[in-house]
CSV table of C-alpha atoms in Angstrom, one decimal:
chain,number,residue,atom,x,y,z
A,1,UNK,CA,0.0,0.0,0.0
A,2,UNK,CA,1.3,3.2,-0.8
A,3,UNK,CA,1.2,6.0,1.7
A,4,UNK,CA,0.6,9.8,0.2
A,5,UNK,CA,1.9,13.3,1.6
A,6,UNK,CA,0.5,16.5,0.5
A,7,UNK,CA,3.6,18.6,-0.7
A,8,UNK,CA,1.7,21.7,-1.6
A,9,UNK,CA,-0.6,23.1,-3.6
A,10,UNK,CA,0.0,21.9,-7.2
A,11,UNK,CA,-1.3,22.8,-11.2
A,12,UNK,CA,-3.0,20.8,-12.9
A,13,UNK,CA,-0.4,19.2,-14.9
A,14,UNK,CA,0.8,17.5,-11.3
A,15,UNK,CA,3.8,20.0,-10.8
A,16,UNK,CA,4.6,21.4,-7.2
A,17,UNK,CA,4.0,25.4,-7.3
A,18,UNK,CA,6.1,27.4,-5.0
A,19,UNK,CA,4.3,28.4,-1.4
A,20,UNK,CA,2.4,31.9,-1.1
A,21,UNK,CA,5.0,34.7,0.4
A,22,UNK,CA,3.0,34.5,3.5
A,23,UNK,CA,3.8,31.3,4.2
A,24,UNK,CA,7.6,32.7,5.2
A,25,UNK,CA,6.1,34.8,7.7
A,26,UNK,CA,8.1,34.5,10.7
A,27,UNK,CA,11.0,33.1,9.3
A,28,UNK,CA,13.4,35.7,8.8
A,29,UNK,CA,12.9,36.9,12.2
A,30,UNK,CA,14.3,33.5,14.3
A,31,UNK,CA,17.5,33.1,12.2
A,32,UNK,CA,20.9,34.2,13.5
A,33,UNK,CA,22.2,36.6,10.8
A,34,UNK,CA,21.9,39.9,9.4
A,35,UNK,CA,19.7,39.7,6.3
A,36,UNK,CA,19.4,42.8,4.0
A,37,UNK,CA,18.2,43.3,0.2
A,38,UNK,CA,19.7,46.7,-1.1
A,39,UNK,CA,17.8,47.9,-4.1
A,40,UNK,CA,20.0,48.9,-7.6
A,41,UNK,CA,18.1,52.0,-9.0
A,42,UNK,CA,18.7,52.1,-12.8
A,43,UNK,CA,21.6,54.7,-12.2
A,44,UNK,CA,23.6,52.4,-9.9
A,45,UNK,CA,22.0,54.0,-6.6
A,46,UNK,CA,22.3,51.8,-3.8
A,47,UNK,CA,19.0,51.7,-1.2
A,48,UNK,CA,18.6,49.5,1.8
A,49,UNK,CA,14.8,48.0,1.1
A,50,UNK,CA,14.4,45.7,4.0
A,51,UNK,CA,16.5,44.9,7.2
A,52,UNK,CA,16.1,42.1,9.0
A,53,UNK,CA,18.1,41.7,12.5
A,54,UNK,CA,19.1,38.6,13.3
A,55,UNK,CA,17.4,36.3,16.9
A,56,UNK,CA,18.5,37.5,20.4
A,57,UNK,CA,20.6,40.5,19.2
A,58,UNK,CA,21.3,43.4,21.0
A,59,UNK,CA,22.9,45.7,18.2
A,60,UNK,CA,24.7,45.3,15.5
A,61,UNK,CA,26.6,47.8,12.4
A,62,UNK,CA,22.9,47.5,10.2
A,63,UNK,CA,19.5,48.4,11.7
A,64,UNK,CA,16.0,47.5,10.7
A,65,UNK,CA,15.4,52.0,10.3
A,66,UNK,CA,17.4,52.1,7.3
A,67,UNK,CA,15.0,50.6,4.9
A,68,UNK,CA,14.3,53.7,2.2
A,69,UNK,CA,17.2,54.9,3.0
A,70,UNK,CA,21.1,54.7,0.9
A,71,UNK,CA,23.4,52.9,2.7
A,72,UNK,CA,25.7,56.1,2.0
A,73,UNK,CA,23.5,58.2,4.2
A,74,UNK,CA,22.6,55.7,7.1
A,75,UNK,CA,25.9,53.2,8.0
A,76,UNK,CA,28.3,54.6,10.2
A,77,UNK,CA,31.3,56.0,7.9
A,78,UNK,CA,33.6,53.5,9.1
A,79,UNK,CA,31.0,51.0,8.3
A,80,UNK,CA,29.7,52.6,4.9
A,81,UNK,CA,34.0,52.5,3.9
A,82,UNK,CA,34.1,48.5,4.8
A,83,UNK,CA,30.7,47.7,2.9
A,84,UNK,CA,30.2,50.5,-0.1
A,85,UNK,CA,33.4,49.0,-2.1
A,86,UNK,CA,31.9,45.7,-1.7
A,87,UNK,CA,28.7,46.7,-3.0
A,88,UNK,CA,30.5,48.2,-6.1
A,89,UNK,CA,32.3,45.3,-6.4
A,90,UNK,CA,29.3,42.7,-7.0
A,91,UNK,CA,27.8,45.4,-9.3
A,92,UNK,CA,30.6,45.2,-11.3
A,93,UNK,CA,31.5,41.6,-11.5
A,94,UNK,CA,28.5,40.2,-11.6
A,95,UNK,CA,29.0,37.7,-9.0
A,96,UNK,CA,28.7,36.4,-5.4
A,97,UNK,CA,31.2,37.7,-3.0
A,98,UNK,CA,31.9,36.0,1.0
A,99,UNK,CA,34.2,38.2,2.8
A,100,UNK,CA,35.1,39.2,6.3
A,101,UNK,CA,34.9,42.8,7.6
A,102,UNK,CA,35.0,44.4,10.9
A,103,UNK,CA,32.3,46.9,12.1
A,104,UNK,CA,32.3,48.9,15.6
A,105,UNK,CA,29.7,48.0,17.7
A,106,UNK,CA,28.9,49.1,21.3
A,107,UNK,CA,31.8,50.7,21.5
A,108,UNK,CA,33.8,47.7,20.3
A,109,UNK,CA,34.8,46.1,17.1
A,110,UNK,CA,33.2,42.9,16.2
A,111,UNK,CA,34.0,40.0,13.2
A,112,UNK,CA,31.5,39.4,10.3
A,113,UNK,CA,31.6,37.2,7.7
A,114,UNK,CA,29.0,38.6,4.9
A,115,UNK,CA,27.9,37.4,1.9
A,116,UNK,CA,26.6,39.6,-0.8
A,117,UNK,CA,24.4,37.8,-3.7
A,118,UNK,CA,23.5,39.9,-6.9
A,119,UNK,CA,19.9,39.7,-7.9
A,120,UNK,CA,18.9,40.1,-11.4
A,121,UNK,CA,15.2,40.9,-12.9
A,122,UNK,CA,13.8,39.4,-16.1
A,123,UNK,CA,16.0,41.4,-18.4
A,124,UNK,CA,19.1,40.7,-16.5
A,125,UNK,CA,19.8,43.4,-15.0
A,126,UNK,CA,20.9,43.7,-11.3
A,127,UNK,CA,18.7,45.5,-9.6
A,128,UNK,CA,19.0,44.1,-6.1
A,129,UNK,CA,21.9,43.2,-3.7
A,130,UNK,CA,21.0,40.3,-1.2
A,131,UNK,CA,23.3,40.2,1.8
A,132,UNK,CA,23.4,38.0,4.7
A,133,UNK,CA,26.1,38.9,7.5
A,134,UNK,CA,26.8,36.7,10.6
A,135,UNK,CA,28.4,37.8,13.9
A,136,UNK,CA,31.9,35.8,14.2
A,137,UNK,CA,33.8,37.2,17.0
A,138,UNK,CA,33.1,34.5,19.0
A,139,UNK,CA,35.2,32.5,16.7
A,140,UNK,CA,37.8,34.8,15.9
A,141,UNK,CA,38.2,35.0,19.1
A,142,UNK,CA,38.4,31.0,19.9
A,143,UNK,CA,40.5,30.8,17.0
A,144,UNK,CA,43.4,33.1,18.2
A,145,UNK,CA,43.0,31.8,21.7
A,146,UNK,CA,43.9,28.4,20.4
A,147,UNK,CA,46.5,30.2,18.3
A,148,UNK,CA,47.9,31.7,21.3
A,149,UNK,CA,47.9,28.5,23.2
A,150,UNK,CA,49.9,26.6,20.3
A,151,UNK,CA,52.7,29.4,20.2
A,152,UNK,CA,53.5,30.2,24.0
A,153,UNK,CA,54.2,28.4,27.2
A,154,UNK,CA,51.3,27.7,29.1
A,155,UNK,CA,53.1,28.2,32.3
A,156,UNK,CA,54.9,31.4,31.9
A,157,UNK,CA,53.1,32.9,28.8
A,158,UNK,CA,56.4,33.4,26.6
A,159,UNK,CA,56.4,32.4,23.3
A,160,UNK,CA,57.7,28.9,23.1
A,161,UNK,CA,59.9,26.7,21.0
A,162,UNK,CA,57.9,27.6,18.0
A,163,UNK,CA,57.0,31.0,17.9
A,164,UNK,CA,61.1,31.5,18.7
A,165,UNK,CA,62.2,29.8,15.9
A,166,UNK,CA,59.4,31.9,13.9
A,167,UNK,CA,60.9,35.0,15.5
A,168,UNK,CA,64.3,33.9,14.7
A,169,UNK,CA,64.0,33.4,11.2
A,170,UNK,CA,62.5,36.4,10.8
A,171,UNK,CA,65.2,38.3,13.0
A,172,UNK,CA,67.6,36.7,10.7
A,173,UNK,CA,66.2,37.7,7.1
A,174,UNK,CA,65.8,41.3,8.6
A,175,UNK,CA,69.3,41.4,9.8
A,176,UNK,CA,70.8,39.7,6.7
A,177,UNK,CA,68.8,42.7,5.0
A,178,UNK,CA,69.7,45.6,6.7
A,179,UNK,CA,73.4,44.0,7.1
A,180,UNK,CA,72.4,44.5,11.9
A,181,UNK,CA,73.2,41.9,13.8
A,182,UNK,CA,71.3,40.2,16.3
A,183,UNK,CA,72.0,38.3,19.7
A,184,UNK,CA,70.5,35.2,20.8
A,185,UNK,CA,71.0,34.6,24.8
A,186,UNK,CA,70.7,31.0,26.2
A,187,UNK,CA,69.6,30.8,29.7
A,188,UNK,CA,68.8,28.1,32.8
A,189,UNK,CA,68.8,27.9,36.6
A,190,UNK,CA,71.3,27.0,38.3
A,191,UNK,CA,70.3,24.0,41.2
A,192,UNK,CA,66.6,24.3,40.1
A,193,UNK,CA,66.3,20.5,40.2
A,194,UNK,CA,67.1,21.0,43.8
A,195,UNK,CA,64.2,23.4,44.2
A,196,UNK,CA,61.6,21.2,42.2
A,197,UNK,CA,62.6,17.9,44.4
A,198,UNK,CA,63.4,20.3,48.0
A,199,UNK,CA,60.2,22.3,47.7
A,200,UNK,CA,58.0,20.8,45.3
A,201,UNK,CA,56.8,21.6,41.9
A,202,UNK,CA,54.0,23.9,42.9
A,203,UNK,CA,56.9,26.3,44.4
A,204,UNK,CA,59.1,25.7,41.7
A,205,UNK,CA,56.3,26.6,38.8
A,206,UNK,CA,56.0,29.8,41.1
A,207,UNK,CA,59.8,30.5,40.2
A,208,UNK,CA,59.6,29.7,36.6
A,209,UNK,CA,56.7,32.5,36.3
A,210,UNK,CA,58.9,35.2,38.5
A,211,UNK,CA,62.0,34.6,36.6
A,212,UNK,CA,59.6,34.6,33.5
A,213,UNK,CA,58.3,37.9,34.3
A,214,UNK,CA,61.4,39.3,35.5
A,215,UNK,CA,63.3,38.4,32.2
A,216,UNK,CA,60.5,40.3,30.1
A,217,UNK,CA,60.5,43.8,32.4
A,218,UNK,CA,64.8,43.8,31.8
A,219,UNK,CA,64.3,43.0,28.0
A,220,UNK,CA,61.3,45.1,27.3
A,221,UNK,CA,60.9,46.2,23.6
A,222,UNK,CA,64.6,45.6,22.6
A,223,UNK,CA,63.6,42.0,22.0
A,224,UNK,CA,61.8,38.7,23.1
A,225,UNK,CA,62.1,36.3,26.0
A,226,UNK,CA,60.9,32.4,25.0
A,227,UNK,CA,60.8,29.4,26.9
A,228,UNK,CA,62.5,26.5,25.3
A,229,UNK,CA,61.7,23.7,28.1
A,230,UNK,CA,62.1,23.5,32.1
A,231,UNK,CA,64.3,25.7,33.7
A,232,UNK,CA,65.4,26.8,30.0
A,233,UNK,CA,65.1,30.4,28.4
A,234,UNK,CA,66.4,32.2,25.7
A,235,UNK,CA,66.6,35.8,24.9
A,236,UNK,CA,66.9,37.5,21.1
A,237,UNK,CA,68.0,40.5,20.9
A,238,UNK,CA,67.3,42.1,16.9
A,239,UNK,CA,68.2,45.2,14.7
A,240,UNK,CA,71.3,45.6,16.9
A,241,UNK,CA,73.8,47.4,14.7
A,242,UNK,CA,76.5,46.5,12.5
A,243,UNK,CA,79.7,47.0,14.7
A,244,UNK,CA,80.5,44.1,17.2
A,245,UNK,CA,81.5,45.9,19.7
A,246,UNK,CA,78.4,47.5,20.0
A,247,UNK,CA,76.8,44.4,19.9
A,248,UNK,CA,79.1,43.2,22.6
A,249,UNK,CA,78.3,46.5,25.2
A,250,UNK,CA,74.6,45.6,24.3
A,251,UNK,CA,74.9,42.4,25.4
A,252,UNK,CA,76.9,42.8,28.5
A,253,UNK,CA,74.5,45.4,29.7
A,254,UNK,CA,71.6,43.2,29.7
A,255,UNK,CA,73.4,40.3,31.3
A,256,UNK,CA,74.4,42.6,34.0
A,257,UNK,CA,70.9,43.6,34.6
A,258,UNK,CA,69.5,40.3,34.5
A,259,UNK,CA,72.5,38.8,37.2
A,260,UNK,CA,71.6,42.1,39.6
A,261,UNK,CA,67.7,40.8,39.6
A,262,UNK,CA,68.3,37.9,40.8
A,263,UNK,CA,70.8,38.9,43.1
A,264,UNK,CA,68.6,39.2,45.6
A,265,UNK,CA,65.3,36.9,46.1
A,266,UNK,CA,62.6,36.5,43.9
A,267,UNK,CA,58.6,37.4,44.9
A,268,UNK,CA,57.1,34.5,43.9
A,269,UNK,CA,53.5,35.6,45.0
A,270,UNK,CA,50.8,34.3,47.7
């Protein structure tokens, strides 16, 4: 036995005709992006005909007031600068385009990813723009958090073993340029085994940290502190001139500052 469903209204040759408009009612409204159709007037005007904001929003770079109104006249200008060139740009070509663009909102810049669709009436012209533009800071944001985690020490927070040799190579093709030199300062603890196995890790992650900290307020801008492994540091020193024996007075000023800190003992916190 065969079981029927009622797919919609149909003709009468049999075929499936598209719902009534009404029958979307409701539906822009509980989706999670930014949905806008910008009008094409006939001498390339651009005019925002509907806005719809996306579920749960607070604000956003778009607003449901600018429909009748040129996106020229009603974006913020740093918005209109991001979005106008876009616009042009699917005018021109013809084409989708999916990019990402920053707006400020609330006082604070947020991620987008848009896409902009040209729409074309029955003599194929284009004479609307159909965007849709979805919040992604959130992910930006877990994306360079996971960046952050893969390059530096979780301990300390230095760059580790492979943001330094990134750093490196980079110091080296700008000094190999510029015909500088550059210093690279290998570091460790003396009898910090004897701490770890005396005192226990927990006090010896505490020292790590301090000398971590202390190493980066002594270096500052003039270069980077890293973290190879354990008690381990290293130090690179860039765009130091050509001469040697300015390189040399560089370097022996900065070890002196680093042996006077630890000189005397380190706050290691509560």
């Amino acid at each position: 036995r065969l079981a029927s469903a009622d797919l919609g209204p149909s003709d009468r040759t049999g075929q499936a005709q598209p719902p009534e408009p009404e029958s979307f009612d409701g539906l822009f409204p509980n989706l999670y992006d930014w949905i806008y159709v910008v009008g094409v007037g006939e001498d390339s005007g651009l005019t925002f005909e509907t806005v719809n904001p996306p579920l749960n929003t607070g604000s956003g770079f778009l607003n449901p007031d600018f429909a009748g109104k040129a996106p020229a006249d009603c974006l913020p200008a740093t918005s209109a600068a991001v979005l106008l060139p876009h616009f042009r740009k699917v005018l021109g070509e013809g084409r989708p385009l999916q990019f990402e663009e920053e707006h400020p909102v609330g006082g604070r810049i947020r991620n987008f990813q848009t896409i902009l669709t040209p729409v074309r009436n029955k003599w194929g012209r284009i004479h609307r723009i159909a965007g849709i533009s979805r919040d992604i800071t959130a992910l930006k944001q877990a994306e360079e958090q996971l960046r952050h985690m893969a390059l530096h020490d979780v301990l300390t927070g230095l760059p580790n073993r492979r943001l330094l040799a990134e750093n490196l190579e980079s110091a080296l093709a700008r000094a190999q340029r510029h015909g500088h030199r550059l210093a690279l300062l290998f570091l460790d603890l003396d009898r910090f085994k004897m701490v770890n196995d005396t005192l226990g890790h927990a006090i010896g992650d505490l020292l790590l940290v301090a000398v971590a900290d202390t190493l980066k307020e002594i270096v500052g801008d003039d270069g980077m502190v890293g973290r190879l492994s354990g008690d381990e540091f290293v130090v690179l020193i860039g765009a130091v001139a050509a001469d040697e024996d300015q390189l040399r007075v560089r370097v022996d000023a900065l070890l002196a500052a680093i042996r006077a800190a630890f000189t005397d003992s380190l706050q290691t916190g509560e």
